Every structure is written in structure tokens, then in C-alpha cells.
mmCIF file of C-alpha atoms in Angstrom:
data_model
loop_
_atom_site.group_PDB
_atom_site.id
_atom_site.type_symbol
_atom_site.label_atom_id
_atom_site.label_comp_id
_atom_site.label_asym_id
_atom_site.label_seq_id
_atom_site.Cartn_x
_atom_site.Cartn_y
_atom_site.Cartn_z
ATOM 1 C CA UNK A 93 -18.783 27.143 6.914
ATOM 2 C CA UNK A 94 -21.932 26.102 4.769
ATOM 3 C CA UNK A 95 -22.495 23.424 7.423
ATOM 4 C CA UNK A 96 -22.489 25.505 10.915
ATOM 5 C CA UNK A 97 -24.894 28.341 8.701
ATOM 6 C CA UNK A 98 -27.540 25.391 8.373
ATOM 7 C CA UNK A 99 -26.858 23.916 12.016
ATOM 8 C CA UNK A 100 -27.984 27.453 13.064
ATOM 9 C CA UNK A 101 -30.599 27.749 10.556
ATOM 10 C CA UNK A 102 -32.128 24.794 11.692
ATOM 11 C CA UNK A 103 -31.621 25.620 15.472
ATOM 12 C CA UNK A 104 -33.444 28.900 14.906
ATOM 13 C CA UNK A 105 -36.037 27.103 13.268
ATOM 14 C CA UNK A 106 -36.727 24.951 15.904
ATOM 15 C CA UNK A 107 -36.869 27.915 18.801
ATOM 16 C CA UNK A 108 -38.754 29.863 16.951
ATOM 17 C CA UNK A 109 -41.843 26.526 16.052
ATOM 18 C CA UNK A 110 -41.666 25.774 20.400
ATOM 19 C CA UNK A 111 -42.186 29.101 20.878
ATOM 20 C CA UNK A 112 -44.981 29.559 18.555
ATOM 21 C CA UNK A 113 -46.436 26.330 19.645
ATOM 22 C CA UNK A 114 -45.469 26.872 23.113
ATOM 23 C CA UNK A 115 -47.497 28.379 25.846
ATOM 24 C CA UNK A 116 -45.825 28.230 28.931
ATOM 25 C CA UNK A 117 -47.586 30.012 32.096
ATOM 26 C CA UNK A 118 -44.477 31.954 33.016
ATOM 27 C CA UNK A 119 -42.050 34.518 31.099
ATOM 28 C CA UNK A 120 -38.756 32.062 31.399
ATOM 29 C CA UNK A 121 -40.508 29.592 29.840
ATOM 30 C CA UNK A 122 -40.293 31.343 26.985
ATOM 31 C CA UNK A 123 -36.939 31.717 27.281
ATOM 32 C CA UNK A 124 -36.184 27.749 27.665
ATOM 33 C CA UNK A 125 -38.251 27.195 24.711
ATOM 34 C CA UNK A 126 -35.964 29.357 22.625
ATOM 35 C CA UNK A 127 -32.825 28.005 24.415
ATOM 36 C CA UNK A 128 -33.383 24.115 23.804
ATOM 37 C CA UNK A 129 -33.707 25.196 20.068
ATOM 38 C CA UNK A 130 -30.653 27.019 19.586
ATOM 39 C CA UNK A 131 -28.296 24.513 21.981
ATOM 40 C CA UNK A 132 -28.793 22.487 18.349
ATOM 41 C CA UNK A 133 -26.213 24.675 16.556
ATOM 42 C CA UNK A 134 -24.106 22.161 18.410
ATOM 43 C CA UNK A 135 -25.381 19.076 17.597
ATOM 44 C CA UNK A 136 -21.782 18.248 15.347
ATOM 45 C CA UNK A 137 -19.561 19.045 17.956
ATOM 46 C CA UNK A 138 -20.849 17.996 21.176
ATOM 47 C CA UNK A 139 -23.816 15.703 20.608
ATOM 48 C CA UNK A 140 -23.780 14.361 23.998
ATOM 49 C CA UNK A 141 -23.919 17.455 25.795
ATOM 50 C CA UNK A 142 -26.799 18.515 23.332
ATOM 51 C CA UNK A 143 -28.714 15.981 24.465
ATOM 52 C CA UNK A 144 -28.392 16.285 28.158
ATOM 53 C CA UNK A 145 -29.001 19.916 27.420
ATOM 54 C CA UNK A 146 -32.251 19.862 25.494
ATOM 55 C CA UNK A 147 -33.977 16.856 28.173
ATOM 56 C CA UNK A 148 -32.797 19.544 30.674
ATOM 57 C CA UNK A 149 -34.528 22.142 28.862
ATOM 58 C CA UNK A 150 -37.219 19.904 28.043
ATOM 59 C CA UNK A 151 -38.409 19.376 31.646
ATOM 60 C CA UNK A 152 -37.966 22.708 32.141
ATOM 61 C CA UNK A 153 -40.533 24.291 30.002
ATOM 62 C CA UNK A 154 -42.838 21.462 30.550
ATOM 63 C CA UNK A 155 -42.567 22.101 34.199
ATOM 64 C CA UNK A 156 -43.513 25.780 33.497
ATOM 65 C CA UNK A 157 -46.655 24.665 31.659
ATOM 66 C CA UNK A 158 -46.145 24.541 28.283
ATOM 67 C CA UNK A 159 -47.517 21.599 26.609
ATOM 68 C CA UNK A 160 -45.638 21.332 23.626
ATOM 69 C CA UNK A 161 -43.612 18.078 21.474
ATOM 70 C CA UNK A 162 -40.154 17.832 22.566
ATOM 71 C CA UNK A 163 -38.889 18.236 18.783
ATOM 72 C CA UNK A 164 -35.415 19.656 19.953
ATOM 73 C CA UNK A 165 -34.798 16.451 22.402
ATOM 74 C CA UNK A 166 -35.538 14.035 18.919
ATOM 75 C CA UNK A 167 -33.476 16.502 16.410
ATOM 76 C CA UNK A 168 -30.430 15.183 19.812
ATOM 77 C CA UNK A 169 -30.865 11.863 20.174
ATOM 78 C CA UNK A 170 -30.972 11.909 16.226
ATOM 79 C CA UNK A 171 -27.794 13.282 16.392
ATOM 80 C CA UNK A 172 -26.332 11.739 19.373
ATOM 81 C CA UNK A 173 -27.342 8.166 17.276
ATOM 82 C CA UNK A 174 -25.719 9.255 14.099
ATOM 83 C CA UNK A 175 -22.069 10.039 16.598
ATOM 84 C CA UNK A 176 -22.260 6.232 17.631
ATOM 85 C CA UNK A 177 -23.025 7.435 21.102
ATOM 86 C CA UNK A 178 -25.725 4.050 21.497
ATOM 87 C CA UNK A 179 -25.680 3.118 25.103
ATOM 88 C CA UNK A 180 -25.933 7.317 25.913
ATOM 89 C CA UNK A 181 -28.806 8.197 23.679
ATOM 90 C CA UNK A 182 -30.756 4.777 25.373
ATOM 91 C CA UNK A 183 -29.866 6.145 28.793
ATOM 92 C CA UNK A 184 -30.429 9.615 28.100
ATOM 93 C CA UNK A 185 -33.995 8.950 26.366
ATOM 94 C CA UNK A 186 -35.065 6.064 28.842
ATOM 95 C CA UNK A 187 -34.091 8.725 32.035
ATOM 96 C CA UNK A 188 -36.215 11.657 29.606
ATOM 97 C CA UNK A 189 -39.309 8.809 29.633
ATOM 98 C CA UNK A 190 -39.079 8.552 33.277
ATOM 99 C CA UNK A 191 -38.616 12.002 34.324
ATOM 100 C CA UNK A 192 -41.139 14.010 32.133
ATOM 101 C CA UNK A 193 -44.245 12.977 34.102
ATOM 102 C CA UNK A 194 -42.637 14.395 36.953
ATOM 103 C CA UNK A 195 -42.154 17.759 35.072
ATOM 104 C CA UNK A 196 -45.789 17.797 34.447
ATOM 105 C CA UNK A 197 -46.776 17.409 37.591
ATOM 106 C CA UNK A 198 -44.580 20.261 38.494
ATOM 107 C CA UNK A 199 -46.127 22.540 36.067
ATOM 108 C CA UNK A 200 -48.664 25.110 37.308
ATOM 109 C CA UNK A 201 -51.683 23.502 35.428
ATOM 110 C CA UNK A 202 -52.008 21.874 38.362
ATOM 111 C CA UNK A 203 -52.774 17.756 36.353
ATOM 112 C CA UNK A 204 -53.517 14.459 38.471
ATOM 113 C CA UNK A 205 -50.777 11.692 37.902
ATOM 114 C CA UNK A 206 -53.284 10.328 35.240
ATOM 115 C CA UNK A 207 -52.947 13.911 33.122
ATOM 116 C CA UNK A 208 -49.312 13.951 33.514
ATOM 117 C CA UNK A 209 -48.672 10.339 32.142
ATOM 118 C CA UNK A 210 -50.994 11.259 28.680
ATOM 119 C CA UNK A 211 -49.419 14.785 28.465
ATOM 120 C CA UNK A 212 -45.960 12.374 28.732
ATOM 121 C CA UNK A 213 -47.288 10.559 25.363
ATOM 122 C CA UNK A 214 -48.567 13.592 23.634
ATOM 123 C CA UNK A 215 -45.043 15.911 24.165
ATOM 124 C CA UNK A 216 -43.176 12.495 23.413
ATOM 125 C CA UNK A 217 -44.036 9.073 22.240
ATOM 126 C CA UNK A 218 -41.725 6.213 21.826
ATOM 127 C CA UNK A 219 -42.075 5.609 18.353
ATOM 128 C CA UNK A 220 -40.945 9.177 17.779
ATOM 129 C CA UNK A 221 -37.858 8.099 19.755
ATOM 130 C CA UNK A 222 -37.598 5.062 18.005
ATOM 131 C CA UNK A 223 -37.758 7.147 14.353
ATOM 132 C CA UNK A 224 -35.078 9.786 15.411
ATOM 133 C CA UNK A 225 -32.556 7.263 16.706
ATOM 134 C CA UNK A 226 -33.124 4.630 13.480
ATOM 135 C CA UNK A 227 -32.599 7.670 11.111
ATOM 136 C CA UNK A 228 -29.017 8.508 13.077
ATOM 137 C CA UNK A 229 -28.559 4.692 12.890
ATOM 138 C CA UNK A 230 -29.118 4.283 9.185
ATOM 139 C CA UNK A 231 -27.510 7.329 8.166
ATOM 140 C CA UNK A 232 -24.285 6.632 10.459
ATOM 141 C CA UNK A 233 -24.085 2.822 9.189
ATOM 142 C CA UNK A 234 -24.394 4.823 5.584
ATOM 143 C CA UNK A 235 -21.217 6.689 6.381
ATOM 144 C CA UNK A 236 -19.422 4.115 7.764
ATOM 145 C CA UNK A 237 -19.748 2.105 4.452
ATOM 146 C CA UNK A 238 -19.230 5.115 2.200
ATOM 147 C CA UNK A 239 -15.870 5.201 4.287
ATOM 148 C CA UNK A 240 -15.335 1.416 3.649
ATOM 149 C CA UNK A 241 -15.868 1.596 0.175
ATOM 150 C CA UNK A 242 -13.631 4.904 -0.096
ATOM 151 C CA UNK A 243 -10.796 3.037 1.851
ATOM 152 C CA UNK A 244 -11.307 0.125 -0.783
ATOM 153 C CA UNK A 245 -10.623 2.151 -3.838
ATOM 154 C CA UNK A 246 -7.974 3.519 -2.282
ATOM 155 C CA UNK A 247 -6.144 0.555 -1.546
ATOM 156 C CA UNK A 248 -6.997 -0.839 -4.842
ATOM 157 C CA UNK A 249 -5.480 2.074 -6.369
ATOM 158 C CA UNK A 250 -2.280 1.579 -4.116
ATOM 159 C CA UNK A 251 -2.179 -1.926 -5.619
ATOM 160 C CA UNK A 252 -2.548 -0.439 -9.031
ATOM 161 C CA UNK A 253 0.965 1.908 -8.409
ATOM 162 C CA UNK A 254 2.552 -0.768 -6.833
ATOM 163 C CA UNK A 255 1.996 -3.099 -9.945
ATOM 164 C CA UNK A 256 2.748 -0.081 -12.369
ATOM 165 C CA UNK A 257 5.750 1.308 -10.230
ATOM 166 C CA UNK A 258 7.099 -2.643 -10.746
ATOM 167 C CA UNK A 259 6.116 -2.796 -14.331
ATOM 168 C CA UNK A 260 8.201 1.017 -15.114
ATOM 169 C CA UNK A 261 11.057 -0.833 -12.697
ATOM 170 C CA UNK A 262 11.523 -3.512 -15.182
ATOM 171 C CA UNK A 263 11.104 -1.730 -18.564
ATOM 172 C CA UNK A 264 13.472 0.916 -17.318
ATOM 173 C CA UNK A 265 15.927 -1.722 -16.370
ATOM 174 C CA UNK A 266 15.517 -3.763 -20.035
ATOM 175 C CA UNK A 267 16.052 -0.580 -21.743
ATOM 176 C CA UNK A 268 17.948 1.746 -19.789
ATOM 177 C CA UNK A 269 20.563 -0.180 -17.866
ATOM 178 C CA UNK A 270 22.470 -2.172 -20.810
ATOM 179 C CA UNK A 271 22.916 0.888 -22.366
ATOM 180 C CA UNK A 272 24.398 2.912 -19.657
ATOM 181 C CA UNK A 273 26.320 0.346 -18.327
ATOM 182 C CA UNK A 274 28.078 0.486 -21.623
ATOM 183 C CA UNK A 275 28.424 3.690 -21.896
ATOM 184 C CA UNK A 276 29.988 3.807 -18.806
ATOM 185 C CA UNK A 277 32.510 0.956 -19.533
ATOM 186 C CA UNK A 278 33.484 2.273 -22.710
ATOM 187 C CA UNK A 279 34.258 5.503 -21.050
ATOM 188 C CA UNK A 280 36.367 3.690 -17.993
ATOM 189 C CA UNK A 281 38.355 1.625 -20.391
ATOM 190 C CA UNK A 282 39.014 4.826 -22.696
ATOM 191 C CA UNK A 283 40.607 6.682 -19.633
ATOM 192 C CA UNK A 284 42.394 3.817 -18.612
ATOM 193 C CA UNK A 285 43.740 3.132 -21.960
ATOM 194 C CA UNK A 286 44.941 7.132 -21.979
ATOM 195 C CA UNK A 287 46.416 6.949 -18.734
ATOM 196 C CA UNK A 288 48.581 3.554 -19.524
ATOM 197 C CA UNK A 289 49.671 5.009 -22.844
ATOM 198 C CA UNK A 290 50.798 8.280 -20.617
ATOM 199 C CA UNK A 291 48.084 10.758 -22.475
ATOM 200 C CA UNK A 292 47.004 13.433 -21.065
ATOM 201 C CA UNK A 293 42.958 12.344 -20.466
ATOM 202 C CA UNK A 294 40.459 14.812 -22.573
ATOM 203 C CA UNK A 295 37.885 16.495 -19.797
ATOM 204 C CA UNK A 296 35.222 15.892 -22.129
ATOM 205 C CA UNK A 297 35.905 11.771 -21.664
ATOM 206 C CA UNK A 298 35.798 12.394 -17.941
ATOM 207 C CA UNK A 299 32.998 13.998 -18.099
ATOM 208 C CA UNK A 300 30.807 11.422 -19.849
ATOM 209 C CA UNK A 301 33.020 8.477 -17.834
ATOM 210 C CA UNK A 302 31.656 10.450 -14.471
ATOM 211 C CA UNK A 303 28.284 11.163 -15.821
ATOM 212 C CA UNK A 304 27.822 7.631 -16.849
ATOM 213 C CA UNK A 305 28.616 6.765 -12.784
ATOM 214 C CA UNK A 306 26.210 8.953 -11.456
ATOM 215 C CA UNK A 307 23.546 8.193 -14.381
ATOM 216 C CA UNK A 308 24.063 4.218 -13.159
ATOM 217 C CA UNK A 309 23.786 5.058 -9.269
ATOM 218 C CA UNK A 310 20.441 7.552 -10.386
ATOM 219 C CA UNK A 311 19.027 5.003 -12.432
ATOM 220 C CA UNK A 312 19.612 1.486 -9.361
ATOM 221 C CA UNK A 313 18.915 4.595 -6.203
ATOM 222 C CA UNK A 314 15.116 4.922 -8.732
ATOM 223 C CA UNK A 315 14.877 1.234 -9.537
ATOM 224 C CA UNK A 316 15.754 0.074 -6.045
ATOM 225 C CA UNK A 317 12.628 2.461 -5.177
ATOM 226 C CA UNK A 318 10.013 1.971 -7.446
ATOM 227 C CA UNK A 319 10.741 -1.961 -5.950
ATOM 228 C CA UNK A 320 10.394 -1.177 -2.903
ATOM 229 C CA UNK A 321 9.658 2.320 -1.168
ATOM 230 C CA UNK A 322 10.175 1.541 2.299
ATOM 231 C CA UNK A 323 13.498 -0.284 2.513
ATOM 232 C CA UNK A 324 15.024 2.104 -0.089
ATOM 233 C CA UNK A 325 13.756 5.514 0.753
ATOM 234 C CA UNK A 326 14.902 8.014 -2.251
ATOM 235 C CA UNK A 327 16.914 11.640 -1.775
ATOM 236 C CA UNK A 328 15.757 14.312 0.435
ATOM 237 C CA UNK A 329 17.099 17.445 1.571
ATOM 238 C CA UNK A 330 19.775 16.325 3.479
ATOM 239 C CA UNK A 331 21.323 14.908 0.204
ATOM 240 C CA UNK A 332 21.515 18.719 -1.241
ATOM 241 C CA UNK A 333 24.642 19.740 -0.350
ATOM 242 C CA UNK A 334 26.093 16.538 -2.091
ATOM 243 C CA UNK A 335 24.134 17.959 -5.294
ATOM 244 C CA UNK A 336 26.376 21.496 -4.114
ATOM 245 C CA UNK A 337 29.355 19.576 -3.748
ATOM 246 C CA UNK A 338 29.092 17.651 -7.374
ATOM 247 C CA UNK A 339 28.352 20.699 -9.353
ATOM 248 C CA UNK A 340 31.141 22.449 -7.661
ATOM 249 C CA UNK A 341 33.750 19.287 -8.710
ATOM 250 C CA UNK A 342 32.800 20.607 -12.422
ATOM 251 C CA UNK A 343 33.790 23.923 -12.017
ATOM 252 C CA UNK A 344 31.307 25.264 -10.721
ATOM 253 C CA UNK A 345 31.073 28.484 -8.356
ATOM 254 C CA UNK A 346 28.079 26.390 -6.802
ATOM 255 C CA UNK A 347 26.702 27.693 -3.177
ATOM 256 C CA UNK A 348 24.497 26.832 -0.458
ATOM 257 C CA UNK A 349 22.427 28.650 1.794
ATOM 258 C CA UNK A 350 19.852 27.102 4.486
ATOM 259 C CA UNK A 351 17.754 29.845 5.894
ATOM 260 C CA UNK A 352 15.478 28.981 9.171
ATOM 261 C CA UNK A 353 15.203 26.127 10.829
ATOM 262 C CA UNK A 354 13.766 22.425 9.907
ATOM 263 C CA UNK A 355 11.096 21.513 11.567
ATOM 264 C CA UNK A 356 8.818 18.357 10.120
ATOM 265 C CA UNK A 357 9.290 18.051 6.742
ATOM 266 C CA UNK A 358 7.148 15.338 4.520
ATOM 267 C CA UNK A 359 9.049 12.924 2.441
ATOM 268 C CA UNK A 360 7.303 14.062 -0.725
ATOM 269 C CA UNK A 361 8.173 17.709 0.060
ATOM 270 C CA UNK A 362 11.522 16.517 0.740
ATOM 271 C CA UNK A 363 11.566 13.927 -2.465
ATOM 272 C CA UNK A 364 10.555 16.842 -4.532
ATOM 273 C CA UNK A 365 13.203 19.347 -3.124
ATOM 274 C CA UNK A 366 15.778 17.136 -3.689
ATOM 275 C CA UNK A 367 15.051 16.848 -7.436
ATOM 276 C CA UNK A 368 13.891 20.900 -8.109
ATOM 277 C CA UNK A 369 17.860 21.485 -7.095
ATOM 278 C CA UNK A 370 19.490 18.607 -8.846
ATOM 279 C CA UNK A 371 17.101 19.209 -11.851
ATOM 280 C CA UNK A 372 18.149 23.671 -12.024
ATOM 281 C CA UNK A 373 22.135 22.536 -11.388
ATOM 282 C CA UNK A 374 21.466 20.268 -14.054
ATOM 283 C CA UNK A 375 20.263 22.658 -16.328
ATOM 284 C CA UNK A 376 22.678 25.354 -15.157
ATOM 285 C CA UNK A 377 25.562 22.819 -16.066
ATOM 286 C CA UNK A 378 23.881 22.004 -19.668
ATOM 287 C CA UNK A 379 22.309 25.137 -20.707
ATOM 288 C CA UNK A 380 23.288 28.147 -18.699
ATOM 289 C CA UNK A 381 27.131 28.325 -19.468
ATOM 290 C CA UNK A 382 26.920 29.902 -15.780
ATOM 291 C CA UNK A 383 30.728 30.444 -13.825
ATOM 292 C CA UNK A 384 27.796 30.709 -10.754
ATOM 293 C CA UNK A 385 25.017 28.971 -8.954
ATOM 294 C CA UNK A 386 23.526 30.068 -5.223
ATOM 295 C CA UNK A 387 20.983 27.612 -3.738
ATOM 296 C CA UNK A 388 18.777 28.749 -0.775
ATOM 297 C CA UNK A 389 16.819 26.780 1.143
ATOM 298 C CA UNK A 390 14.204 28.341 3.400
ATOM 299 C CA UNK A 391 12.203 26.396 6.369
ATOM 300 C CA UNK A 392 9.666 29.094 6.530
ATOM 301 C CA UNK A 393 6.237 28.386 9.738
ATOM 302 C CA UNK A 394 3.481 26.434 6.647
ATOM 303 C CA UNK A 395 6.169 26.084 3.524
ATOM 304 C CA UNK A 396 10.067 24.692 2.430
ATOM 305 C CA UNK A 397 11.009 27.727 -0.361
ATOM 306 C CA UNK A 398 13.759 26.434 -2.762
ATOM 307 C CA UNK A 399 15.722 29.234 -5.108
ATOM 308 C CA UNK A 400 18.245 28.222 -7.662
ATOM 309 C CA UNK A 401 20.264 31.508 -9.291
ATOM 310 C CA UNK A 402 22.652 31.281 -12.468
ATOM 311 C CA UNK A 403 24.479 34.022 -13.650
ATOM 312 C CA UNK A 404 24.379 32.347 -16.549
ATOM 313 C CA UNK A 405 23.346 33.794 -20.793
ATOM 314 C CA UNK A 406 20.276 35.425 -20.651
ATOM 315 C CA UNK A 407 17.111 33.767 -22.236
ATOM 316 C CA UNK A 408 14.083 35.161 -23.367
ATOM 317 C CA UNK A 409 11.692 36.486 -21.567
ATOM 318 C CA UNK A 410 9.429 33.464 -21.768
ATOM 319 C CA UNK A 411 11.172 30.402 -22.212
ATOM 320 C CA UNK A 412 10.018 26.953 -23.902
ATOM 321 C CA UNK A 413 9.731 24.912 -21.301
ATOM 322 C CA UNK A 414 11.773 21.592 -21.103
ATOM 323 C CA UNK A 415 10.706 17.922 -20.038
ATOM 324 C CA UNK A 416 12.781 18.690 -16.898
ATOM 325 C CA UNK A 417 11.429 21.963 -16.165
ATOM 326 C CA UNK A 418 7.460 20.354 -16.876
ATOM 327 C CA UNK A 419 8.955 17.900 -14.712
ATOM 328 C CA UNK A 420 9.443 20.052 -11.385
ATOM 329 C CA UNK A 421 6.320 21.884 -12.256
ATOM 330 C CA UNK A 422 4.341 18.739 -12.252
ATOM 331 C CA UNK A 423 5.462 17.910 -8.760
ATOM 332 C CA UNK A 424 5.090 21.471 -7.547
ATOM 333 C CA UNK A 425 1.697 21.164 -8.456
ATOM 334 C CA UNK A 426 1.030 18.410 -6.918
ATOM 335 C CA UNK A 427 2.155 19.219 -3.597
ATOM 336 C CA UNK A 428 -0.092 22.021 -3.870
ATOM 337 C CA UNK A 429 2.977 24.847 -4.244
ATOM 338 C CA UNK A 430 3.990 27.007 -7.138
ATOM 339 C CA UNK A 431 6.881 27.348 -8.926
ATOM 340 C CA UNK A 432 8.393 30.195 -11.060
ATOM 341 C CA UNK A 433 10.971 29.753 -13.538
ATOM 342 C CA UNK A 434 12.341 32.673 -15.197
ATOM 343 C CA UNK A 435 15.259 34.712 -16.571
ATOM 344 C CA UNK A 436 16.614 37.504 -13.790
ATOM 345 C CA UNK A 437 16.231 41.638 -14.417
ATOM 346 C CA UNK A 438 20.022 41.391 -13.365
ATOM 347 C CA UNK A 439 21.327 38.423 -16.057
ATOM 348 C CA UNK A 440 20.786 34.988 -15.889
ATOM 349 C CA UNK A 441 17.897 32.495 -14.229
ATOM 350 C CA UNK A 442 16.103 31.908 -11.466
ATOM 351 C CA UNK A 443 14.166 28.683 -10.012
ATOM 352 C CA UNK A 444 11.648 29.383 -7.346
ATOM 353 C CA UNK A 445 9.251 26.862 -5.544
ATOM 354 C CA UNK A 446 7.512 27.100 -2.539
ATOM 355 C CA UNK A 447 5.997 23.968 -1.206
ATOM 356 C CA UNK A 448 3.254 23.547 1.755
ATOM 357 C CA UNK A 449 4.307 21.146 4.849
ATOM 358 C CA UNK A 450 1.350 21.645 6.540
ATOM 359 C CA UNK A 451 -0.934 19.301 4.266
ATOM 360 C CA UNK A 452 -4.992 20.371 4.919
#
């Protein structure tokens, strides 16, 4: 907004100097003096057309007899340069060169071909061309490097992740994996040790034996990504209802709701979804000592909403918030959304986070 307030600042600027300056023989000339200034609150958008418009205004106040600089043409071809648009700002100022004589000998002062050619160099010289279209030169070649250099750090910082996504892939796997792989053997070999002496099998033993599974396909599904994001892409939504389906196996009364319908989605909205619900069941299942859990999901025109309800042992009002919990918030916030974490007026808790898909 800051920038279209100048454009027209400057545009009025300009009108009003050629008018002041300006003194054509007849009212409209007046009126294209003000006009070729103001067509500049458009220099941004349309360059081109600027251009073509202020020569045509050009010639047309100079053909009414005002002998005045064609600043407004310059402030164009400045800005046609500084678009890229080379070969149309040479055309465009050699046909203005050409052209403006015969304006002048249009104009009611009534000048011999010798009068119009020096009024030509007075209203516009070439090194004033020359100036305008170097300065959109210089200050487009600026941009394109600034660009360059920005596209440089960023893929310098994408090499950076890569190496430190590798680097958390291997410690995690030297200090992580051993240990829940033998966690999870001990707990297989347990159960089958119950079952072949004919015990009944404690559901605390299953528990950890089935929680050490899933903890070993978590822990390869994030390994196998931090390696390599494209060949392994991670959870989305579609996974959900599996995250429904495993809370239920525990007992559970676990639901799911999808409300609207899913248009484009972007992986991280989907990434970070996919971990809000897994991380609230998670919690529900640890902390809550919930008999229920309803999960909405809602596709809504600009944001994905995601609700997790417990009816689970109230908290306090203002709970201390847990790595998990900092966890979703962190990659709420990231996204841009908010999320709202809370106890329920009517018993238990609630996880809310609404997430932008349409990314500025």
C-alpha cells in the first residue's frame, strides 16, 4: 500500500511541475499535461503501456504549443528499463526522437523545420534518455543480484538442514534404536514365554510389547525421512484414522469426524496435522484417564481446523505445558496458525489448531 501512495505521489508531482512549466496555447493542453503525469501511478504494473502512453501524451501537448521537458516520458522509459523491457524502451524512445519534430511543427507557434528540430533537443535530449534508461538498468541488474544472492543463502541453508537432518538421523539411530529394539524383544519373548507356559499374558506387558512396535516403526518412518524427504514422505492426514483406529484397539471410545471437503492441502499442514492428533491421543491415553476421545477435522475455504476432546479428569485451569504440547505449538506457529490447549467448561480437554493453506 506504501508503494502505490508514492507511485501517486510522484505522478501528481509530475502533472502538477508540466503544468506549471507548461504553457500550451489551447485549454486541452492543459489537460494532457496533467494526464501524462498521472498515467505514472502505473509505472509498476504496466510499464509498457506507460510508456506508449506518456510519448502519446507527449506529442500531444507539444503539438498544442507547450514547450516544456518531457520529464513524464524519462520517469517511463526509466521504468520500462528497470521491467527488462530493452528492445521496447529503444523502440519506443528512438520512434519518440523521430516523431517529436513533427509535433512541433504541428503546434500553433507556427516554427520552421529548423525551430522544431532545437525545440526537439530542448523538450528532450539523448543523454537524458541515455540517464533514465542506465538508472532502470543499474537498478534492475541490482535486483537481479540481490535475488541471486538471496537464492544463494537459501540454498546454502537447505544444505545446512540437509547435513543437520543427517547428523540428528544418525545420533538418533546410535542412541535410540538399540535401546528400543530391546525393549521390544524383551517384551516379545516375555509374551511368548507366558503364552508357551499357558499364562494368562498381563495387559500391561502387551502394552509395552505393542508400544515398543509402534515406537520402532515411529522412530525408522522419522529416520527413513530425515535421510531422505522425497522417497520417504512422512504421515499426513490420510494416516488419521489409523491414529483413530490404534487408540480405539486400547480401549478407547476414540471417534472421527471430517467436516468439509479437502481441497489442496500442503504437506507441512498435513505433516503437522498428523502429529497435533497422534500427539492429544497420546496424551489422552497417558494423562487423561479419558473412556472418550472425538477428533474433528475441518477443511474450511483459507484453513485445516483440528479439535481433539477428552472427557477425561479435569486439570487446572492453566496447565504446565509439556515437551509434547510445546511441541505442537511450535509447529502451529510456524505455519502461521494458533493453537489452544485447554481444560473444557463441561469436564475434560480440548486441543484446537487452526492452520492456513493458503500460504501469502
Amino acid at each position: 500500500m506504501s508503494k502505490r501512495w508514492l507511485d501517486w505521489a510522484i505522478a501528481a508531482g509530475v502533472a502538477a511541475s508540466l503544468v506549471a512549466a507548461g504553457h500550451p496555447a489551447t485549454a486541452p493542453g492543459y489537460a494532457l499535461l496533467a494526464a501524462s503525469g498521472l498515467v505514472l501511478a502505473a509505472r509498476r504494473t504496466a510499464p509498457r503501456t506507460v510508456l506508449a502512453a506518456t510519448g502519446v501524451l507527449a506529442l500531444g501537448y507539444q503539438a498544442t504549443g507547450a514547450d516544456v521537458p518531457v520529464i513524464a516520458f524519462l520517469f517511463a522509459v526509466y521504468a520500462t528499463m528497470r521491467a527488462g523491457h530493452r528492445w521496447f524502451t529503444l523502440a519506443g524512445s528512438v520512434l519518440m526522437l523521430a516523431t517529436l519534430p513533427l509535433a512541433a511543427l504541428l503546434s500553433p507557434r507556427d516554427l520552421t523545420t529548423y525551430e522544431a528540430f532545437a525545440q526537439t533537443r530542448d523538450v528532450l535530449q539523448i543523454a537524458w534518455l541515455i540517464a533514465a534508461a542506465a538508472a532502470g538498468e543499474a537498478l534492475r541488474q541490482a535486483e537481479r543480484r540481490a535475488d541471486e544472492a538471496e537464492r544463494t543463502r537459501e540454498e546454502t541453508a537447505l544444505r545446512r538442514a540437509n547435513e543437520e537432518r543427517l547428523h540428528i538421523a544418525r545420533e538418533l539411530h546410535d542412541s535410540l534404536t538399540h535401546q528400543i529394539s530391546v525393549i521390544k524383544l524383551q517384551a516379545e519373548v516375555a509374551v511368548h514365554l507366558a503364552r508357551k507356559r499357558g499364562e494368562d499374558v498381563p495387559e500391561p506387558l502387551l502394552a509395552i510389547r505393542d508400544a515398543g512396535r509402534e515406537a520402532a516403526r515411529e522412530l525408522r518412518a522419522t529416520l527413513e525421512a530425515l535421510r531422505d524427504d522425497d522417497k520417504n514422505p512422512p504421515h499426513g492426514i490420510k494416516d488419521i484414522p489409523g491414529l483413530v483406529d490404534r487408540a480405539r484397539a486400547t480401549g478407547l471410545d476414540a471417534e472421527l469426524t471430517v467436516e468439509g471437503r479437502p481441497d489442496h492441502v500442503p504437506a507441512a499442514v498435513e505433516r503437522t496435522a498428523y502429529r497435533i492428533v497422534q500427539e492429544s491421543l497420546t496424551n489422552v491415553a497417558r494423562h487423561a484417564a479419558a473412556a472418550s476421545a472425538r477428533v474433528r477435522i475441518g477443511y474450511r475455504e483459507n484453513a485445516l481446523v483440528i479439535e481433539v476432546d477428552d472427557d477425561g479428569a479435569t486439570q487446572q485451569a492453566n496447565p504446565e505445558p509439556g515437551v509434547g504440547l510445546l511441541g505442537m505449538r511450535e509447529r502451529v506457529t510456524a505455519l502461521g496458525g494458533t493453537l489452544r490447549a485447554a481444560p473444557r467448561s463441561e469436564g475434560g480437554f480440548r486441543v484446537q489448531a487452526e492452520l492456513p493453506v493458503a500460504q501469502p
